[in-house]
Amino acid sequence: MKKVFCTVCTPTYNREKNLKVLYKSLLEQDFKDFEWIIVDDGSIDNTEEYVNKIIKEDKLNISYIKQKNGGKHVAVNNGIDHAKGEVFAIVDSDDYLNKDSLLKIKNWFSEIEKENYGKKYAGVVGRKGYSENEGVGTTFKETYVDAKNTERKKYNITGDRFEVFYTNILKSNKFPVFPGEKFLSEVVLWNRIARQGYYLRYYQDIIYICEYLDNGLTNNIYKHIKMSPKGYALNIREQVKYDNISFFDKIREYSLYYSIRKDAKSLTEIAKEIDTNIFILIFAYTIRKIYFMLKK
């Protein structure tokens, strides 16, 4: 099995046209020691035909995996299983990388491997941007910070980031899968890795350009959570149990979960799913209602 430095993994579903932009950006990379694994999550458009076409062009090291539709996290697990890279980067099919992105990633990994601060590093993180000059979310003032994923709030790190992990860590820590559910937040896995004592080095550079499509995961997050409640309940339980999240964060999570489950389950059942009691749940939901009333 021939090793490469980086595996770029793209889970995709009916994104033939968007893949063309990403393909072009990968062709233009300054750093060439990478493979591209495309995991097709049961597309019914011309994705397979397009990928077979670019594989024949033989300009990149491309692997194509077709799976039954199961969701992005299942596709990423599949990509991890097949990855030959030392590090693993998830790049969505509707996004693309700057020309020097993979080179910066290579240099960043070299930096954390040269330094010895007594920390265990799981990987490096670049910023995502709406453009090369406009980053997603808020950030810190320093050139970089070392932090666990569970410490992001402490360093004013909000919004989506471009996490690149050592592949061997991901092979030992894959996304949990619930039969019938097709969505699970990446936060679940990133936080589990953080709880093992691993740090990430967060950099300021925007190296990943994202486009939030109307029918994409980000713009339909509440719909996906509603259809995948077990995964979201797991996320809430683990954050409350292990991460010492604030009172207000608990209220937000409990109230959101109740709002998406109240038509399907009883109050007692919902409280049990997230390991709380009905009085806290009622309080959280009441606060949420008052907040949205005042907001109007």
Coordinates of C-alpha atoms in Angstrom, one line a residue:
M1 CA 0.0 0.0 0.0
K2 CA 1.7 3.2 -1.2
K3 CA 1.6 5.9 1.5
V4 CA 1.0 9.6 0.8
F5 CA 1.1 12.6 3.1
C6 CA -2.5 13.7 3.0
T7 CA -5.8 12.0 2.2
V8 CA -8.4 14.5 1.0
C9 CA -11.8 12.9 1.6
T10 CA -14.9 14.2 -0.1
P11 CA -18.3 12.8 1.0
T12 CA -20.8 13.7 -1.7
Y13 CA -24.4 13.3 -2.6
N14 CA -25.8 14.5 -6.0
R15 CA -23.0 17.1 -6.4
E16 CA -21.6 16.4 -9.8
K17 CA -21.4 20.1 -10.8
N18 CA -19.8 21.2 -7.5
L19 CA -17.1 18.5 -7.7
K20 CA -15.8 20.1 -10.9
V21 CA -14.8 23.2 -8.9
L22 CA -13.1 21.2 -6.2
Y23 CA -11.3 19.0 -8.7
K24 CA -9.9 22.2 -10.4
S25 CA -8.6 23.5 -7.0
L26 CA -6.9 20.1 -6.3
L27 CA -5.2 20.1 -9.7
E28 CA -3.8 23.5 -8.9
Q29 CA -2.3 22.6 -5.5
D30 CA 1.4 23.6 -5.0
F31 CA 1.8 20.4 -2.8
K32 CA 1.2 17.2 -4.7
D33 CA 1.7 14.4 -2.2
F34 CA -1.9 13.6 -1.6
E35 CA -4.7 11.3 -2.6
W36 CA -8.4 12.2 -3.2
I37 CA -11.0 9.8 -1.9
I38 CA -14.5 10.5 -3.2
V39 CA -17.2 8.7 -1.2
D40 CA -20.5 8.8 -3.1
D41 CA -23.3 8.6 -0.6
G42 CA -25.8 7.0 -3.0
S43 CA -26.0 9.8 -5.6
I44 CA -28.6 9.4 -8.3
D45 CA -27.2 12.1 -10.6
N46 CA -24.2 11.7 -12.9
T47 CA -21.6 11.8 -10.1
E48 CA -20.3 8.3 -10.9
E49 CA -19.9 9.0 -14.6
Y50 CA -18.1 12.3 -13.9
V51 CA -15.7 10.7 -11.4
N52 CA -14.9 7.8 -13.7
K53 CA -14.1 10.4 -16.4
I54 CA -11.6 12.3 -14.3
I55 CA -10.0 9.1 -13.0
K56 CA -9.2 8.3 -16.6
E57 CA -7.6 11.6 -17.1
D58 CA -5.0 10.3 -14.6
K59 CA -4.0 13.8 -13.3
L60 CA -4.7 13.0 -9.7
N61 CA -4.5 10.0 -7.4
I62 CA -8.3 9.4 -7.1
S63 CA -10.2 6.6 -5.4
Y64 CA -14.0 6.3 -5.8
I65 CA -16.2 4.5 -3.3
K66 CA -20.0 4.2 -3.8
Q67 CA -22.1 3.4 -0.8
K68 CA -25.7 3.1 0.1
N69 CA -27.1 6.5 1.3
G70 CA -26.3 6.7 5.0
G71 CA -25.2 10.2 5.7
K72 CA -22.0 12.2 5.6
H73 CA -20.5 10.7 8.8
V74 CA -20.9 7.2 7.5
A75 CA -19.2 8.3 4.2
V76 CA -16.3 9.8 6.2
N77 CA -15.9 6.6 8.2
N78 CA -15.7 4.8 4.9
G79 CA -13.1 7.2 3.7
I80 CA -11.1 6.7 6.9
D81 CA -11.1 3.0 6.4
H82 CA -9.6 3.4 2.9
A83 CA -7.2 6.3 3.7
K84 CA -3.5 5.9 2.8
G85 CA -2.5 9.4 4.0
E86 CA -0.6 10.2 7.2
V87 CA -3.1 13.0 7.7
F88 CA -6.8 13.2 6.9
A89 CA -8.7 16.2 5.6
I90 CA -12.5 16.4 4.9
V91 CA -13.3 18.7 2.1
D92 CA -17.0 18.9 1.2
S93 CA -18.1 18.6 -2.4
D94 CA -19.5 22.2 -2.6
D95 CA -16.3 23.7 -1.3
Y96 CA -12.7 24.1 -2.5
L97 CA -9.1 24.8 -1.4
N98 CA -6.8 27.7 -2.0
K99 CA -3.7 26.9 -4.2
D100 CA -1.3 26.8 -1.2
S101 CA -3.7 25.1 1.2
L102 CA -2.1 21.6 1.3
L103 CA 1.4 23.1 1.4
K104 CA 0.4 25.1 4.5
I105 CA -1.0 22.0 6.1
K106 CA 2.2 20.1 5.4
N107 CA 4.3 23.0 6.9
W108 CA 2.0 23.2 10.0
F109 CA 2.4 19.5 10.7
S110 CA 6.1 19.9 10.4
E111 CA 5.9 22.7 13.0
I112 CA 4.1 20.8 15.7
E113 CA 6.3 17.8 15.1
K114 CA 9.5 19.8 15.6
E115 CA 8.3 21.5 18.8
N116 CA 7.9 19.7 22.2
Y117 CA 5.6 21.4 24.6
G118 CA 4.6 18.2 26.3
K119 CA 1.3 18.2 24.4
K120 CA -0.3 15.5 22.4
Y121 CA -1.4 16.9 19.1
A122 CA -4.3 15.3 17.1
G123 CA -3.8 17.7 14.1
V124 CA -3.9 21.2 12.8
V125 CA -6.7 23.6 11.9
G126 CA -7.1 26.3 9.3
R127 CA -9.9 28.8 8.9
K128 CA -12.8 28.4 6.5
G129 CA -13.8 31.5 4.6
Y130 CA -16.6 32.8 2.4
S131 CA -13.7 34.2 0.4
E132 CA -10.0 34.5 0.8
N133 CA -10.5 37.7 2.9
E134 CA -13.7 36.9 4.9
G135 CA -13.4 34.2 7.5
V136 CA -16.3 32.2 8.9
G137 CA -17.0 32.9 12.6
T138 CA -14.9 34.7 15.2
T139 CA -11.2 34.1 16.0
F140 CA -8.3 34.9 18.3
K141 CA -5.6 37.6 17.9
E142 CA -2.5 35.4 17.9
T143 CA -0.9 33.8 14.9
Y144 CA -2.0 30.4 16.3
V145 CA -3.3 28.8 19.5
D146 CA -3.0 25.3 20.9
A147 CA -6.4 24.2 22.2
K148 CA -8.6 21.2 22.6
N149 CA -11.8 21.2 20.6
T150 CA -13.7 21.4 23.9
E151 CA -11.8 24.7 24.6
R152 CA -12.9 26.6 21.5
K153 CA -15.1 29.0 23.4
K154 CA -12.3 30.0 25.7
Y155 CA -10.3 31.2 22.7
N156 CA -13.2 32.9 20.8
I157 CA -13.1 30.2 18.1
T158 CA -16.6 30.0 16.6
G159 CA -18.0 28.9 13.3
D160 CA -16.8 26.1 11.0
R161 CA -13.1 25.3 10.9
F162 CA -11.0 23.1 8.6
E163 CA -9.7 20.4 10.9
V164 CA -6.9 18.0 9.6
F165 CA -6.2 15.1 11.8
Y166 CA -3.6 12.4 12.0
T167 CA -5.2 9.5 10.2
N168 CA -4.2 6.9 12.8
I169 CA -6.1 8.8 15.4
L170 CA -9.3 8.8 13.3
K171 CA -8.9 5.1 12.5
S172 CA -9.2 4.5 16.2
N173 CA -12.0 7.1 16.8
K174 CA -14.6 6.9 14.1
F175 CA -18.1 8.4 14.1
P176 CA -20.7 6.5 16.0
V177 CA -23.5 5.3 13.7
F178 CA -27.2 5.0 14.6
P179 CA -29.2 2.8 12.2
G180 CA -31.7 4.9 10.2
E181 CA -30.1 8.2 11.1
K182 CA -28.2 10.1 8.4
F183 CA -26.7 13.0 10.4
L184 CA -24.2 13.4 13.2
S185 CA -22.3 16.5 14.0
E186 CA -18.5 16.3 13.7
V187 CA -18.4 17.9 17.1
V188 CA -19.2 14.5 18.7
L189 CA -16.0 12.9 17.4
W190 CA -13.8 16.0 17.7
N191 CA -14.8 16.3 21.4
R192 CA -14.2 12.6 22.0
I193 CA -10.7 13.1 20.7
A194 CA -10.2 16.2 22.9
R195 CA -11.3 14.2 26.0
Q196 CA -8.4 11.8 25.3
G197 CA -6.0 14.7 26.0
Y198 CA -5.3 15.7 22.3
Y199 CA -4.7 19.3 21.3
L200 CA -5.2 20.9 17.9
R201 CA -3.1 23.9 16.7
Y202 CA -5.5 26.5 15.3
Y203 CA -4.1 28.9 12.7
Q204 CA -5.5 32.1 11.4
D205 CA -5.0 31.5 7.6
I206 CA -8.1 31.1 5.5
I207 CA -7.3 28.0 3.4
Y208 CA -10.7 26.6 2.7
I209 CA -13.4 28.4 0.8
C210 CA -17.0 27.2 1.5
E211 CA -20.3 27.8 -0.1
Y212 CA -23.3 27.1 2.0
L213 CA -25.9 25.8 -0.5
D214 CA -29.6 26.1 0.2
N215 CA -30.0 22.3 0.2
G216 CA -26.7 21.6 2.1
L217 CA -26.2 20.3 5.6
T218 CA -25.4 23.6 7.2
N219 CA -28.5 25.5 6.0
N220 CA -30.8 22.6 6.9
I221 CA -29.2 21.7 10.3
Y222 CA -32.5 21.7 12.3
K223 CA -34.2 19.5 9.8
H224 CA -31.3 17.0 10.0
I225 CA -31.2 17.1 13.8
K226 CA -34.9 16.4 13.9
M227 CA -34.5 13.3 11.6
S228 CA -31.5 12.1 13.6
P229 CA -32.4 12.6 17.3
K230 CA -30.3 9.8 18.8
G231 CA -27.0 11.3 17.5
Y232 CA -28.0 14.8 18.7
A233 CA -29.0 13.4 22.1
L234 CA -25.6 11.7 22.4
N235 CA -23.9 15.0 21.7
I236 CA -25.9 16.7 24.5
R237 CA -25.3 13.9 27.0
E238 CA -21.6 13.8 26.4
Q239 CA -21.1 17.6 26.6
V240 CA -23.1 17.8 29.8
K241 CA -21.3 14.8 31.4
Y242 CA -17.7 15.5 30.4
D243 CA -17.2 19.0 29.2
N244 CA -18.5 21.2 32.1
I245 CA -20.5 23.3 29.7
S246 CA -22.2 26.4 31.1
F247 CA -25.7 26.6 32.5
F248 CA -26.8 28.7 29.6
D249 CA -25.3 26.2 27.1
K250 CA -27.3 23.4 28.8
I251 CA -30.5 25.4 28.7
R252 CA -29.9 26.1 25.0
E253 CA -29.3 22.4 24.2
Y254 CA -32.1 21.1 26.3
S255 CA -34.6 23.5 24.9
L256 CA -33.6 22.9 21.3
Y257 CA -33.8 19.2 21.8
Y258 CA -37.3 19.4 23.4
S259 CA -38.5 21.7 20.6
I260 CA -37.6 19.1 17.9
R261 CA -38.9 16.1 19.8
K262 CA -42.1 17.3 21.5
D263 CA -44.4 16.2 18.7
A264 CA -42.9 12.6 18.7
K265 CA -42.2 11.8 22.3
S266 CA -43.6 12.5 25.8
L267 CA -41.9 14.9 28.2
T268 CA -40.7 12.1 30.3
E269 CA -39.3 10.2 27.3
I270 CA -37.5 13.3 26.1
A271 CA -36.0 14.0 29.5
K272 CA -34.7 10.4 29.6
E273 CA -33.1 10.6 26.2
I274 CA -30.9 13.4 27.3
D275 CA -30.4 12.3 30.9
T276 CA -32.1 15.2 32.6
N277 CA -35.4 15.7 34.5
I278 CA -38.7 17.0 33.3
F279 CA -38.5 20.2 35.5
I280 CA -35.2 21.3 34.0
L281 CA -36.6 20.5 30.5
I282 CA -39.8 22.6 31.1
F283 CA -37.7 25.4 32.5
A284 CA -35.3 25.3 29.5
Y285 CA -38.1 25.3 27.0
T286 CA -39.9 28.2 28.8
I287 CA -36.8 30.3 28.7
R288 CA -36.5 29.6 25.0
K289 CA -40.1 30.7 24.3
I290 CA -39.6 33.9 26.3
Y291 CA -36.4 34.6 24.4
F292 CA -38.0 34.3 21.0
M293 CA -41.0 36.4 22.1
L294 CA -38.7 39.2 23.3
K295 CA -36.7 38.9 20.1
K296 CA -39.8 39.7 18.0

